[in-house]
Amino acid sequence: MESKYFRDITIFVITVAGIGLLAFFFWWKFQLALTRYFDVDEYAYLHWAYQVFSGNVPYRDFFFYIPPGFLWVLAPIFAFF
């Protein structure tokens, strides 16, 4: 038969371990974000998103080789800048 003290200790240990694991994963993701390189094609997506924002149509007004859904998400950002 387990006691209330054992149950409280178990919950505390699981909570601390979970928070520690979450902190480790956040730290790992932060380090990856600081050291990961910026792909060259990221500039191309910004250029294509500006073209869509300017009113040009993909495949007709400029060369674009993938479905333009991502551009429609990026294009409104240019309205703020």
C-alpha positions as a printed Julia matrix, in Angstrom:
81×3 Matrix{Float64}:
  0.0    0.0     0.0
  1.51   3.29   -1.03
  1.48   6.33    1.14
  0.5    9.89    0.3
  4.12  10.9     0.82
  5.34   8.47   -1.88
  2.69   9.71   -4.33
  3.63  13.37   -3.72
  7.34  12.62   -4.22
  6.58  10.71   -7.44
  4.5   13.58   -8.85
  7.22  16.07   -7.9
  9.98  14.0    -9.56
  7.93  13.53  -12.75
  7.13  17.26  -12.88
 10.76  18.32  -12.37
 11.96  15.78  -14.94
  9.37  16.98  -17.45
 10.3   20.64  -16.95
 13.98  19.74  -17.21
 13.41  17.79  -20.42
 11.38  20.66  -21.88
 14.13  23.14  -20.97
 16.72  20.85  -22.59
 14.72  20.67  -25.81
 14.22  24.45  -25.87
 17.96  24.96  -25.33
 18.74  22.47  -28.1
 16.36  24.24  -30.5
 17.87  27.61  -29.54
 21.4   26.37  -30.27
 20.24  24.96  -33.61
 18.67  28.3   -34.52
 21.93  30.12  -33.74
 24.18  27.78  -35.7
 22.01  26.74  -38.66
 22.9   28.32  -41.95
 20.53  30.55  -43.92
 19.7   28.84  -47.21
 20.27  30.76  -50.43
 16.77  29.95  -51.68
 15.27  31.87  -48.75
 16.13  35.07  -50.62
 14.39  33.69  -53.7
 11.19  33.09  -51.72
 11.29  36.68  -50.47
 11.74  37.9   -54.03
  8.86  35.78  -55.3
  6.65  36.89  -52.39
  7.38  40.51  -53.3
  6.42  39.73  -56.9
  3.06  38.34  -55.72
  2.58  41.35  -53.44
  3.26  43.65  -56.39
  0.44  42.0   -58.35
  2.44  39.74  -60.62
  1.05  36.27  -61.3
  3.26  33.19  -60.78
  3.95  31.09  -63.89
  2.83  33.94  -66.14
  4.72  37.06  -65.03
  7.7   35.38  -63.37
  9.26  31.94  -63.25
  8.08  29.87  -60.31
  8.36  26.1   -60.12
  6.36  25.04  -57.04
  2.76  25.69  -55.88
  2.48  29.32  -54.69
  0.69  28.71  -51.37
  3.71  29.73  -49.31
  3.98  32.97  -51.28
  0.39  33.87  -50.46
  1.29  33.54  -46.78
  4.46  35.66  -47.14
  3.01  38.36  -49.41
  0.97  40.2   -46.71
  4.17  40.68  -44.69
  5.36  43.08  -47.37
  2.36  45.32  -46.64
  3.89  46.11  -43.23
  7.4   46.79  -44.52
